[in-house]
Amino acid sequence: MDTTNLAAFLAIVDTGSFSEAGEKLFLTQPAVSKRIAALEDQLGTPVFDRIGRQATLNEAGKILLPRARQMMELVKGTRQEIINLNSDIKGPLSIATSHHIGLRRLPEILKTYTNQYPDVKLDIRFVDSEASYEMLNRGEIELGVITLSPTKQPNLLPKKLWHDPLVFMAAKDHPLTRLKKITAAQLSEYQAVLPGKNTFTYQIVQDLFDQEALQLQTAMSTNYLETLRMLASIGLAWSILPLTMQEDDLTVLDVRLKGASPARELGYILHPKRTLSNAAQAFVTLLESSKDNTLTQ
């Protein structure tokens, strides 16, 4: 079975349309259609239901999908093992990271890496940490440097690098700053600005409030922590942010909670069944050298 036809098939599944699949593969839409026609000719049956501009998997397509992913992974892994026989560190390296980690944790690592390995072509994708898990499962990236999921994610290998304490913060003139010891009930009386409900950070905050049977009042949400910091600093609401983001325009609130002090674990994720390129292995080595010495495993 032709791998170029399978690649077109998977691109349509991931994007939902022939035209977007063409953009992803740098092909024209007719070229994508031609590849799918060849695939369907090989199989002797259609694999998509075409309704308007949307393409959805039919029963044959649903059977093909997991096998297509396995075949493409096998080809990619075999190619990578052969390439790795040459010990040179060069070629493409696709990684995903969150905006916060990219701004606050990676600059020196990236600077060192590009100086040491100028022949590597870095492809850095700034996405929500949650999206990195999906991208890694689909084989779009080699690793993600992200906020690690509080719960175990199947098929992926997480590696902790940095313990990231979270603290409640508000502008210096916010009413909460006049209180010496703040209960969760008092905190719940004021609006918050927080990441979206689908994020790991929001889940941490929600769990703390659930333990005390309290409701969160969310004024607005964004997944960009730098934006949350700005909104809190102008007095719009309180927020919960990494301790490393505290500066003179924000006051750390002394909030007393029943649960453990909130924190995130930052690190990287790999797919244990995929062979890392030499470029990715070199990047992992640099990441490991930056690990917190106090981080518990």
PDB file of C-alpha atoms in Angstrom:
ATOM      1  CA  MET A   1       0.000   0.000   0.000  1.00  0.00           C
ATOM      2  CA  ASP A   2       1.483   3.335  -1.100  1.00  0.00           C
ATOM      3  CA  THR A   3       2.544   5.450   1.899  1.00  0.00           C
ATOM      4  CA  THR A   4       1.883   8.711   0.023  1.00  0.00           C
ATOM      5  CA  ASN A   5      -1.745   7.658  -0.376  1.00  0.00           C
ATOM      6  CA  LEU A   6      -1.936   6.756   3.314  1.00  0.00           C
ATOM      7  CA  ALA A   7      -0.424  10.132   4.232  1.00  0.00           C
ATOM      8  CA  ALA A   8      -3.165  11.857   2.237  1.00  0.00           C
ATOM      9  CA  PHE A   9      -5.791   9.702   3.947  1.00  0.00           C
ATOM     10  CA  LEU A  10      -4.515  10.602   7.428  1.00  0.00           C
ATOM     11  CA  ALA A  11      -4.239  14.292   6.566  1.00  0.00           C
ATOM     12  CA  ILE A  12      -7.904  14.336   5.550  1.00  0.00           C
ATOM     13  CA  VAL A  13      -8.871  12.564   8.784  1.00  0.00           C
ATOM     14  CA  ASP A  14      -6.909  15.094  10.875  1.00  0.00           C
ATOM     15  CA  THR A  15      -8.133  18.213   9.041  1.00  0.00           C
ATOM     16  CA  GLY A  16     -11.626  17.137   8.002  1.00  0.00           C
ATOM     17  CA  SER A  17     -11.364  18.246   4.382  1.00  0.00           C
ATOM     18  CA  PHE A  18      -9.497  17.582   1.141  1.00  0.00           C
ATOM     19  CA  SER A  19      -8.510  21.227   0.693  1.00  0.00           C
ATOM     20  CA  GLU A  20      -7.015  21.585   4.187  1.00  0.00           C
ATOM     21  CA  ALA A  21      -5.243  18.256   3.764  1.00  0.00           C
ATOM     22  CA  GLY A  22      -3.700  19.635   0.589  1.00  0.00           C
ATOM     23  CA  GLU A  23      -2.433  22.694   2.462  1.00  0.00           C
ATOM     24  CA  LYS A  24      -0.950  20.470   5.144  1.00  0.00           C
ATOM     25  CA  LEU A  25       0.824  18.284   2.567  1.00  0.00           C
ATOM     26  CA  PHE A  26       1.707  21.179   0.217  1.00  0.00           C
ATOM     27  CA  LEU A  27      -0.391  19.604  -2.521  1.00  0.00           C
ATOM     28  CA  THR A  28      -3.285  20.808  -4.649  1.00  0.00           C
ATOM     29  CA  GLN A  29      -6.742  19.507  -3.834  1.00  0.00           C
ATOM     30  CA  PRO A  30      -6.902  17.517  -7.112  1.00  0.00           C
ATOM     31  CA  ALA A  31      -3.603  15.844  -6.195  1.00  0.00           C
ATOM     32  CA  VAL A  32      -5.048  14.805  -2.827  1.00  0.00           C
ATOM     33  CA  SER A  33      -8.213  13.520  -4.495  1.00  0.00           C
ATOM     34  CA  LYS A  34      -6.099  11.511  -6.937  1.00  0.00           C
ATOM     35  CA  ARG A  35      -4.223   9.847  -4.072  1.00  0.00           C
ATOM     36  CA  ILE A  36      -7.444   8.929  -2.274  1.00  0.00           C
ATOM     37  CA  ALA A  37      -8.887   7.551  -5.510  1.00  0.00           C
ATOM     38  CA  ALA A  38      -5.792   5.364  -5.903  1.00  0.00           C
ATOM     39  CA  LEU A  39      -6.113   4.172  -2.300  1.00  0.00           C
ATOM     40  CA  GLU A  40      -9.797   3.360  -2.726  1.00  0.00           C
ATOM     41  CA  ASP A  41      -8.985   1.534  -5.962  1.00  0.00           C
ATOM     42  CA  GLN A  42      -6.454  -0.601  -4.084  1.00  0.00           C
ATOM     43  CA  LEU A  43      -8.964  -1.390  -1.346  1.00  0.00           C
ATOM     44  CA  GLY A  44     -11.880  -1.852  -3.700  1.00  0.00           C
ATOM     45  CA  THR A  45     -14.146   0.434  -1.663  1.00  0.00           C
ATOM     46  CA  PRO A  46     -14.566   4.113  -0.688  1.00  0.00           C
ATOM     47  CA  VAL A  47     -13.138   5.156   2.665  1.00  0.00           C
ATOM     48  CA  PHE A  48     -14.892   8.529   3.024  1.00  0.00           C
ATOM     49  CA  ASP A  49     -18.460   9.778   2.850  1.00  0.00           C
ATOM     50  CA  ARG A  50     -18.302  13.078   0.976  1.00  0.00           C
ATOM     51  CA  ILE A  51     -21.069  15.465   2.024  1.00  0.00           C
ATOM     52  CA  GLY A  52     -20.570  18.951   0.649  1.00  0.00           C
ATOM     53  CA  ARG A  53     -17.043  20.038   1.506  1.00  0.00           C
ATOM     54  CA  GLN A  54     -16.783  17.724   4.506  1.00  0.00           C
ATOM     55  CA  ALA A  55     -15.205  14.267   4.386  1.00  0.00           C
ATOM     56  CA  THR A  56     -16.133  11.792   7.118  1.00  0.00           C
ATOM     57  CA  LEU A  57     -14.925   8.242   7.586  1.00  0.00           C
ATOM     58  CA  ASN A  58     -17.274   5.454   6.549  1.00  0.00           C
ATOM     59  CA  GLU A  59     -17.044   1.970   8.048  1.00  0.00           C
ATOM     60  CA  ALA A  60     -14.189   0.921   5.747  1.00  0.00           C
ATOM     61  CA  GLY A  61     -12.311   4.105   6.618  1.00  0.00           C
ATOM     62  CA  LYS A  62     -12.758   3.496  10.336  1.00  0.00           C
ATOM     63  CA  ILE A  63     -11.212   0.027   9.943  1.00  0.00           C
ATOM     64  CA  LEU A  64      -8.328   1.446   7.905  1.00  0.00           C
ATOM     65  CA  LEU A  65      -7.528   4.370  10.256  1.00  0.00           C
ATOM     66  CA  PRO A  66      -5.661   2.589  13.105  1.00  0.00           C
ATOM     67  CA  ARG A  67      -3.818   0.345  10.649  1.00  0.00           C
ATOM     68  CA  ALA A  68      -2.826   3.329   8.512  1.00  0.00           C
ATOM     69  CA  ARG A  69      -1.370   5.063  11.551  1.00  0.00           C
ATOM     70  CA  GLN A  70       0.540   1.898  12.503  1.00  0.00           C
ATOM     71  CA  MET A  71       1.945   1.485   8.993  1.00  0.00           C
ATOM     72  CA  MET A  72       3.078   5.097   8.810  1.00  0.00           C
ATOM     73  CA  GLU A  73       4.669   4.857  12.260  1.00  0.00           C
ATOM     74  CA  LEU A  74       6.529   1.713  11.200  1.00  0.00           C
ATOM     75  CA  VAL A  75       7.853   3.398   8.066  1.00  0.00           C
ATOM     76  CA  LYS A  76       8.818   6.545   9.968  1.00  0.00           C
ATOM     77  CA  GLY A  77      10.513   4.590  12.768  1.00  0.00           C
ATOM     78  CA  THR A  78      12.456   2.427  10.331  1.00  0.00           C
ATOM     79  CA  ARG A  79      13.604   5.473   8.395  1.00  0.00           C
ATOM     80  CA  GLN A  80      14.683   7.184  11.626  1.00  0.00           C
ATOM     81  CA  GLU A  81      16.700   4.174  12.823  1.00  0.00           C
ATOM     82  CA  ILE A  82      18.566   4.082   9.519  1.00  0.00           C
ATOM     83  CA  ILE A  83      19.211   7.833   9.614  1.00  0.00           C
ATOM     84  CA  ASN A  84      20.507   7.518  13.180  1.00  0.00           C
ATOM     85  CA  LEU A  85      23.233   5.146  11.966  1.00  0.00           C
ATOM     86  CA  ASN A  86      24.889   8.349  10.867  1.00  0.00           C
ATOM     87  CA  SER A  87      25.863  10.025  14.146  1.00  0.00           C
ATOM     88  CA  ASP A  88      25.545  13.556  12.748  1.00  0.00           C
ATOM     89  CA  ILE A  89      23.098  15.810  14.575  1.00  0.00           C
ATOM     90  CA  LYS A  90      21.196  17.560  11.831  1.00  0.00           C
ATOM     91  CA  GLY A  91      17.899  17.619  10.010  1.00  0.00           C
ATOM     92  CA  PRO A  92      14.430  18.675  11.201  1.00  0.00           C
ATOM     93  CA  LEU A  93      13.256  18.653  14.812  1.00  0.00           C
ATOM     94  CA  SER A  94       9.605  19.378  15.571  1.00  0.00           C
ATOM     95  CA  ILE A  95       8.680  20.158  19.158  1.00  0.00           C
ATOM     96  CA  ALA A  96       5.637  21.672  20.840  1.00  0.00           C
ATOM     97  CA  THR A  97       5.683  23.922  23.876  1.00  0.00           C
ATOM     98  CA  SER A  98       3.374  26.283  25.731  1.00  0.00           C
ATOM     99  CA  HIS A  99       3.833  30.039  25.465  1.00  0.00           C
ATOM    100  CA  HIS A 100       4.715  30.298  29.154  1.00  0.00           C
ATOM    101  CA  ILE A 101       7.438  27.631  29.027  1.00  0.00           C
ATOM    102  CA  GLY A 102       8.697  28.987  25.718  1.00  0.00           C
ATOM    103  CA  LEU A 103       9.064  32.456  27.246  1.00  0.00           C
ATOM    104  CA  ARG A 104      10.204  31.567  30.743  1.00  0.00           C
ATOM    105  CA  ARG A 105      12.072  28.241  30.596  1.00  0.00           C
ATOM    106  CA  LEU A 106      13.369  27.557  27.100  1.00  0.00           C
ATOM    107  CA  PRO A 107      15.256  30.649  25.835  1.00  0.00           C
ATOM    108  CA  GLU A 108      18.679  29.696  27.218  1.00  0.00           C
ATOM    109  CA  ILE A 109      18.200  26.038  26.289  1.00  0.00           C
ATOM    110  CA  LEU A 110      17.246  26.979  22.722  1.00  0.00           C
ATOM    111  CA  LYS A 111      20.157  29.409  22.469  1.00  0.00           C
ATOM    112  CA  THR A 112      22.633  26.753  23.579  1.00  0.00           C
ATOM    113  CA  TYR A 113      21.086  24.140  21.310  1.00  0.00           C
ATOM    114  CA  THR A 114      21.157  26.278  18.164  1.00  0.00           C
ATOM    115  CA  ASN A 115      24.765  27.286  18.871  1.00  0.00           C
ATOM    116  CA  GLN A 116      25.863  23.674  19.343  1.00  0.00           C
ATOM    117  CA  TYR A 117      23.808  22.167  16.499  1.00  0.00           C
ATOM    118  CA  PRO A 118      23.463  24.761  13.721  1.00  0.00           C
ATOM    119  CA  ASP A 119      22.527  22.091  11.146  1.00  0.00           C
ATOM    120  CA  VAL A 120      19.271  21.237  12.949  1.00  0.00           C
ATOM    121  CA  LYS A 121      16.170  22.883  11.523  1.00  0.00           C
ATOM    122  CA  LEU A 122      13.937  23.633  14.505  1.00  0.00           C
ATOM    123  CA  ASP A 123      10.172  23.647  14.098  1.00  0.00           C
ATOM    124  CA  ILE A 124       8.720  25.007  17.365  1.00  0.00           C
ATOM    125  CA  ARG A 125       4.950  24.964  17.709  1.00  0.00           C
ATOM    126  CA  PHE A 126       3.438  27.121  20.439  1.00  0.00           C
ATOM    127  CA  VAL A 127       0.259  25.390  21.569  1.00  0.00           C
ATOM    128  CA  ASP A 128      -1.650  24.630  24.763  1.00  0.00           C
ATOM    129  CA  SER A 129      -0.016  21.841  26.742  1.00  0.00           C
ATOM    130  CA  GLU A 130      -3.134  19.712  26.377  1.00  0.00           C
ATOM    131  CA  ALA A 131      -2.868  19.875  22.565  1.00  0.00           C
ATOM    132  CA  SER A 132       0.713  18.583  22.692  1.00  0.00           C
ATOM    133  CA  TYR A 133      -0.515  15.176  23.823  1.00  0.00           C
ATOM    134  CA  GLU A 134      -2.734  14.908  20.747  1.00  0.00           C
ATOM    135  CA  MET A 135       0.029  16.100  18.435  1.00  0.00           C
ATOM    136  CA  LEU A 136       2.485  13.576  19.832  1.00  0.00           C
ATOM    137  CA  ASN A 137      -0.019  10.753  19.464  1.00  0.00           C
ATOM    138  CA  ARG A 138      -0.554  11.726  15.827  1.00  0.00           C
ATOM    139  CA  GLY A 139       3.190  11.820  15.154  1.00  0.00           C
ATOM    140  CA  GLU A 140       3.229  15.539  14.314  1.00  0.00           C
ATOM    141  CA  ILE A 141       6.024  16.281  16.812  1.00  0.00           C
ATOM    142  CA  GLU A 142       8.904  14.333  18.363  1.00  0.00           C
ATOM    143  CA  LEU A 143       8.441  15.712  21.862  1.00  0.00           C
ATOM    144  CA  GLY A 144       6.498  18.289  23.819  1.00  0.00           C
ATOM    145  CA  VAL A 145       7.914  20.574  26.528  1.00  0.00           C
ATOM    146  CA  ILE A 146       4.817  21.378  28.530  1.00  0.00           C
ATOM    147  CA  THR A 147       2.808  21.400  31.727  1.00  0.00           C
ATOM    148  CA  LEU A 148       2.451  17.701  32.497  1.00  0.00           C
ATOM    149  CA  SER A 149      -1.007  16.245  32.907  1.00  0.00           C
ATOM    150  CA  PRO A 150      -2.012  15.630  36.561  1.00  0.00           C
ATOM    151  CA  THR A 151      -3.434  12.294  35.413  1.00  0.00           C
ATOM    152  CA  LYS A 152      -1.669   9.520  33.542  1.00  0.00           C
ATOM    153  CA  GLN A 153      -2.032   9.696  29.780  1.00  0.00           C
ATOM    154  CA  PRO A 154      -1.964   6.338  27.959  1.00  0.00           C
ATOM    155  CA  ASN A 155       0.837   5.495  25.501  1.00  0.00           C
ATOM    156  CA  LEU A 156       2.979   8.534  26.348  1.00  0.00           C
ATOM    157  CA  LEU A 157       6.020   8.893  28.580  1.00  0.00           C
ATOM    158  CA  PRO A 158       6.214  12.004  30.816  1.00  0.00           C
ATOM    159  CA  LYS A 159       9.513  13.240  32.259  1.00  0.00           C
ATOM    160  CA  LYS A 160       9.489  15.840  35.051  1.00  0.00           C
ATOM    161  CA  LEU A 161      11.954  18.701  34.823  1.00  0.00           C
ATOM    162  CA  TRP A 162      10.707  21.626  36.907  1.00  0.00           C
ATOM    163  CA  HIS A 163       8.450  21.917  39.954  1.00  0.00           C
ATOM    164  CA  ASP A 164       6.294  25.009  39.399  1.00  0.00           C
ATOM    165  CA  PRO A 165       4.599  26.334  42.580  1.00  0.00           C
ATOM    166  CA  LEU A 166       1.390  28.282  41.952  1.00  0.00           C
ATOM    167  CA  VAL A 167       0.296  31.196  44.132  1.00  0.00           C
ATOM    168  CA  PHE A 168      -2.792  33.375  44.342  1.00  0.00           C
ATOM    169  CA  MET A 169      -2.046  36.949  43.305  1.00  0.00           C
ATOM    170  CA  ALA A 170      -3.883  40.266  43.035  1.00  0.00           C
ATOM    171  CA  ALA A 171      -3.080  43.903  42.360  1.00  0.00           C
ATOM    172  CA  LYS A 172      -1.780  45.842  45.359  1.00  0.00           C
ATOM    173  CA  ASP A 173      -5.045  47.826  45.689  1.00  0.00           C
ATOM    174  CA  HIS A 174      -7.345  44.779  45.432  1.00  0.00           C
ATOM    175  CA  PRO A 175      -9.623  44.351  48.503  1.00  0.00           C
ATOM    176  CA  LEU A 176      -8.183  40.890  49.181  1.00  0.00           C
ATOM    177  CA  THR A 177      -4.729  42.350  49.874  1.00  0.00           C
ATOM    178  CA  ARG A 178      -6.105  43.984  53.040  1.00  0.00           C
ATOM    179  CA  LEU A 179      -6.700  40.554  54.576  1.00  0.00           C
ATOM    180  CA  LYS A 180      -3.815  38.831  56.355  1.00  0.00           C
ATOM    181  CA  LYS A 181      -5.115  35.280  56.125  1.00  0.00           C
ATOM    182  CA  ILE A 182      -7.602  34.516  53.386  1.00  0.00           C
ATOM    183  CA  THR A 183      -9.966  31.579  53.411  1.00  0.00           C
ATOM    184  CA  ALA A 184     -11.160  29.880  50.258  1.00  0.00           C
ATOM    185  CA  ALA A 185     -14.650  31.150  51.071  1.00  0.00           C
ATOM    186  CA  GLN A 186     -13.391  34.753  51.091  1.00  0.00           C
ATOM    187  CA  LEU A 187     -11.538  34.154  47.828  1.00  0.00           C
ATOM    188  CA  SER A 188     -14.698  32.799  46.217  1.00  0.00           C
ATOM    189  CA  GLU A 189     -16.499  36.105  46.877  1.00  0.00           C
ATOM    190  CA  TYR A 190     -14.348  37.837  44.256  1.00  0.00           C
ATOM    191  CA  GLN A 191     -13.955  37.273  40.547  1.00  0.00           C
ATOM    192  CA  ALA A 192     -10.965  35.459  39.108  1.00  0.00           C
ATOM    193  CA  VAL A 193      -9.174  35.448  35.766  1.00  0.00           C
ATOM    194  CA  LEU A 194      -8.014  31.938  34.956  1.00  0.00           C
ATOM    195  CA  PRO A 195      -6.951  29.677  32.094  1.00  0.00           C
ATOM    196  CA  GLY A 196      -9.670  27.867  30.158  1.00  0.00           C
ATOM    197  CA  LYS A 197     -11.607  25.041  31.783  1.00  0.00           C
ATOM    198  CA  ASN A 198      -9.919  22.448  29.582  1.00  0.00           C
ATOM    199  CA  THR A 199      -6.429  23.267  30.900  1.00  0.00           C
ATOM    200  CA  PHE A 200      -4.454  21.381  33.523  1.00  0.00           C
ATOM    201  CA  THR A 201      -3.950  24.592  35.540  1.00  0.00           C
ATOM    202  CA  TYR A 202      -7.675  25.293  35.732  1.00  0.00           C
ATOM    203  CA  GLN A 203      -8.288  21.701  36.842  1.00  0.00           C
ATOM    204  CA  ILE A 204      -5.869  22.207  39.733  1.00  0.00           C
ATOM    205  CA  VAL A 205      -7.774  25.318  40.914  1.00  0.00           C
ATOM    206  CA  GLN A 206     -11.173  23.728  40.395  1.00  0.00           C
ATOM    207  CA  ASP A 207     -10.144  20.692  42.459  1.00  0.00           C
ATOM    208  CA  LEU A 208      -9.107  22.969  45.346  1.00  0.00           C
ATOM    209  CA  PHE A 209     -12.483  24.717  45.318  1.00  0.00           C
ATOM    210  CA  ASP A 210     -14.378  21.439  44.924  1.00  0.00           C
ATOM    211  CA  GLN A 211     -12.727  20.139  48.104  1.00  0.00           C
ATOM    212  CA  GLU A 212     -14.372  23.002  49.997  1.00  0.00           C
ATOM    213  CA  ALA A 213     -17.662  22.883  48.046  1.00  0.00           C
ATOM    214  CA  LEU A 214     -17.171  26.431  46.743  1.00  0.00           C
ATOM    215  CA  GLN A 215     -17.942  28.035  43.401  1.00  0.00           C
ATOM    216  CA  LEU A 216     -15.372  29.814  41.271  1.00  0.00           C
ATOM    217  CA  GLN A 217     -16.382  33.218  39.916  1.00  0.00           C
ATOM    218  CA  THR A 218     -14.547  33.601  36.625  1.00  0.00           C
ATOM    219  CA  ALA A 219     -14.587  37.059  35.059  1.00  0.00           C
ATOM    220  CA  MET A 220     -12.831  35.879  31.899  1.00  0.00           C
ATOM    221  CA  SER A 221     -10.342  33.277  30.781  1.00  0.00           C
ATOM    222  CA  THR A 222      -7.373  32.978  28.472  1.00  0.00           C
ATOM    223  CA  ASN A 223      -4.687  30.333  28.183  1.00  0.00           C
ATOM    224  CA  TYR A 224      -1.909  32.941  27.975  1.00  0.00           C
ATOM    225  CA  LEU A 225      -0.494  33.348  31.473  1.00  0.00           C
ATOM    226  CA  GLU A 226       1.175  36.640  30.554  1.00  0.00           C
ATOM    227  CA  THR A 227      -2.278  38.039  29.698  1.00  0.00           C
ATOM    228  CA  LEU A 228      -3.743  36.709  32.961  1.00  0.00           C
ATOM    229  CA  ARG A 229      -0.908  38.386  34.812  1.00  0.00           C
ATOM    230  CA  MET A 230      -1.680  41.725  33.142  1.00  0.00           C
ATOM    231  CA  LEU A 231      -5.399  41.449  33.921  1.00  0.00           C
ATOM    232  CA  ALA A 232      -4.654  40.720  37.572  1.00  0.00           C
ATOM    233  CA  SER A 233      -2.082  43.521  37.818  1.00  0.00           C
ATOM    234  CA  ILE A 234      -4.626  46.186  36.747  1.00  0.00           C
ATOM    235  CA  GLY A 235      -7.044  45.076  39.469  1.00  0.00           C
ATOM    236  CA  LEU A 236      -9.619  43.335  37.304  1.00  0.00           C
ATOM    237  CA  ALA A 237      -9.600  40.158  39.421  1.00  0.00           C
ATOM    238  CA  TRP A 238      -7.373  37.794  41.345  1.00  0.00           C
ATOM    239  CA  SER A 239      -5.538  35.005  39.577  1.00  0.00           C
ATOM    240  CA  ILE A 240      -3.358  31.987  40.277  1.00  0.00           C
ATOM    241  CA  LEU A 241       0.034  32.116  38.596  1.00  0.00           C
ATOM    242  CA  PRO A 242       3.496  30.567  38.845  1.00  0.00           C
ATOM    243  CA  LEU A 243       5.493  32.076  41.695  1.00  0.00           C
ATOM    244  CA  THR A 244       8.176  33.017  39.145  1.00  0.00           C
ATOM    245  CA  MET A 245       5.776  35.601  37.658  1.00  0.00           C
ATOM    246  CA  GLN A 246       5.402  37.638  40.867  1.00  0.00           C
ATOM    247  CA  GLU A 247       6.795  41.182  40.631  1.00  0.00           C
ATOM    248  CA  ASP A 248       6.189  44.510  42.366  1.00  0.00           C
ATOM    249  CA  ASP A 249       2.815  45.155  40.713  1.00  0.00           C
ATOM    250  CA  LEU A 250       1.275  41.980  42.181  1.00  0.00           C
ATOM    251  CA  THR A 251       0.810  40.878  45.778  1.00  0.00           C
ATOM    252  CA  VAL A 252       0.916  37.227  46.785  1.00  0.00           C
ATOM    253  CA  LEU A 253      -2.249  36.416  48.745  1.00  0.00           C
ATOM    254  CA  ASP A 254      -1.936  34.309  51.883  1.00  0.00           C
ATOM    255  CA  VAL A 255      -4.717  31.859  51.066  1.00  0.00           C
ATOM    256  CA  ARG A 256      -5.343  29.000  53.468  1.00  0.00           C
ATOM    257  CA  LEU A 257      -6.742  25.915  51.763  1.00  0.00           C
ATOM    258  CA  LYS A 258      -7.629  22.466  53.018  1.00  0.00           C
ATOM    259  CA  GLY A 259      -5.732  20.735  50.235  1.00  0.00           C
ATOM    260  CA  ALA A 260      -2.032  20.728  49.380  1.00  0.00           C
ATOM    261  CA  SER A 261      -0.383  23.889  48.095  1.00  0.00           C
ATOM    262  CA  PRO A 262      -1.158  24.186  44.393  1.00  0.00           C
ATOM    263  CA  ALA A 263       1.660  23.408  41.976  1.00  0.00           C
ATOM    264  CA  ARG A 264       2.286  22.139  38.474  1.00  0.00           C
ATOM    265  CA  GLU A 265       4.942  19.807  37.162  1.00  0.00           C
ATOM    266  CA  LEU A 266       6.651  20.961  33.986  1.00  0.00           C
ATOM    267  CA  GLY A 267       8.636  18.666  31.749  1.00  0.00           C
ATOM    268  CA  TYR A 268       8.609  16.873  28.441  1.00  0.00           C
ATOM    269  CA  ILE A 269       6.656  14.035  26.881  1.00  0.00           C
ATOM    270  CA  LEU A 270       7.807  11.343  24.458  1.00  0.00           C
ATOM    271  CA  HIS A 271       6.196   8.458  22.641  1.00  0.00           C
ATOM    272  CA  PRO A 272       7.995   5.363  24.009  1.00  0.00           C
ATOM    273  CA  LYS A 273       7.439   3.368  20.808  1.00  0.00           C
ATOM    274  CA  ARG A 274       8.989   5.957  18.523  1.00  0.00           C
ATOM    275  CA  THR A 275      12.698   6.202  17.742  1.00  0.00           C
ATOM    276  CA  LEU A 276      14.023   9.660  18.554  1.00  0.00           C
ATOM    277  CA  SER A 277      16.171  11.377  15.971  1.00  0.00           C
ATOM    278  CA  ASN A 278      19.713  12.296  16.936  1.00  0.00           C
ATOM    279  CA  ALA A 279      18.542  15.917  16.974  1.00  0.00           C
ATOM    280  CA  ALA A 280      15.776  15.092  19.466  1.00  0.00           C
ATOM    281  CA  GLN A 281      18.103  13.036  21.658  1.00  0.00           C
ATOM    282  CA  ALA A 282      20.519  15.974  21.844  1.00  0.00           C
ATOM    283  CA  PHE A 283      17.662  18.296  22.813  1.00  0.00           C
ATOM    284  CA  VAL A 284      16.516  15.900  25.552  1.00  0.00           C
ATOM    285  CA  THR A 285      20.071  15.849  26.933  1.00  0.00           C
ATOM    286  CA  LEU A 286      20.000  19.642  27.255  1.00  0.00           C
ATOM    287  CA  LEU A 287      16.578  19.530  28.880  1.00  0.00           C
ATOM    288  CA  GLU A 288      17.773  16.994  31.442  1.00  0.00           C
ATOM    289  CA  SER A 289      20.752  19.190  32.295  1.00  0.00           C
ATOM    290  CA  SER A 290      18.315  21.975  33.267  1.00  0.00           C
ATOM    291  CA  LYS A 291      16.308  19.790  35.658  1.00  0.00           C
ATOM    292  CA  ASP A 292      15.604  21.061  39.189  1.00  0.00           C
ATOM    293  CA  ASN A 293      18.023  19.407  41.589  1.00  0.00           C
ATOM    294  CA  THR A 294      15.268  19.372  44.219  1.00  0.00           C
ATOM    295  CA  LEU A 295      12.649  17.793  41.994  1.00  0.00           C
ATOM    296  CA  THR A 296      11.268  14.601  43.483  1.00  0.00           C
ATOM    297  CA  GLN A 297      10.856  11.733  41.102  1.00  0.00           C
TER     298      GLN A 297
END
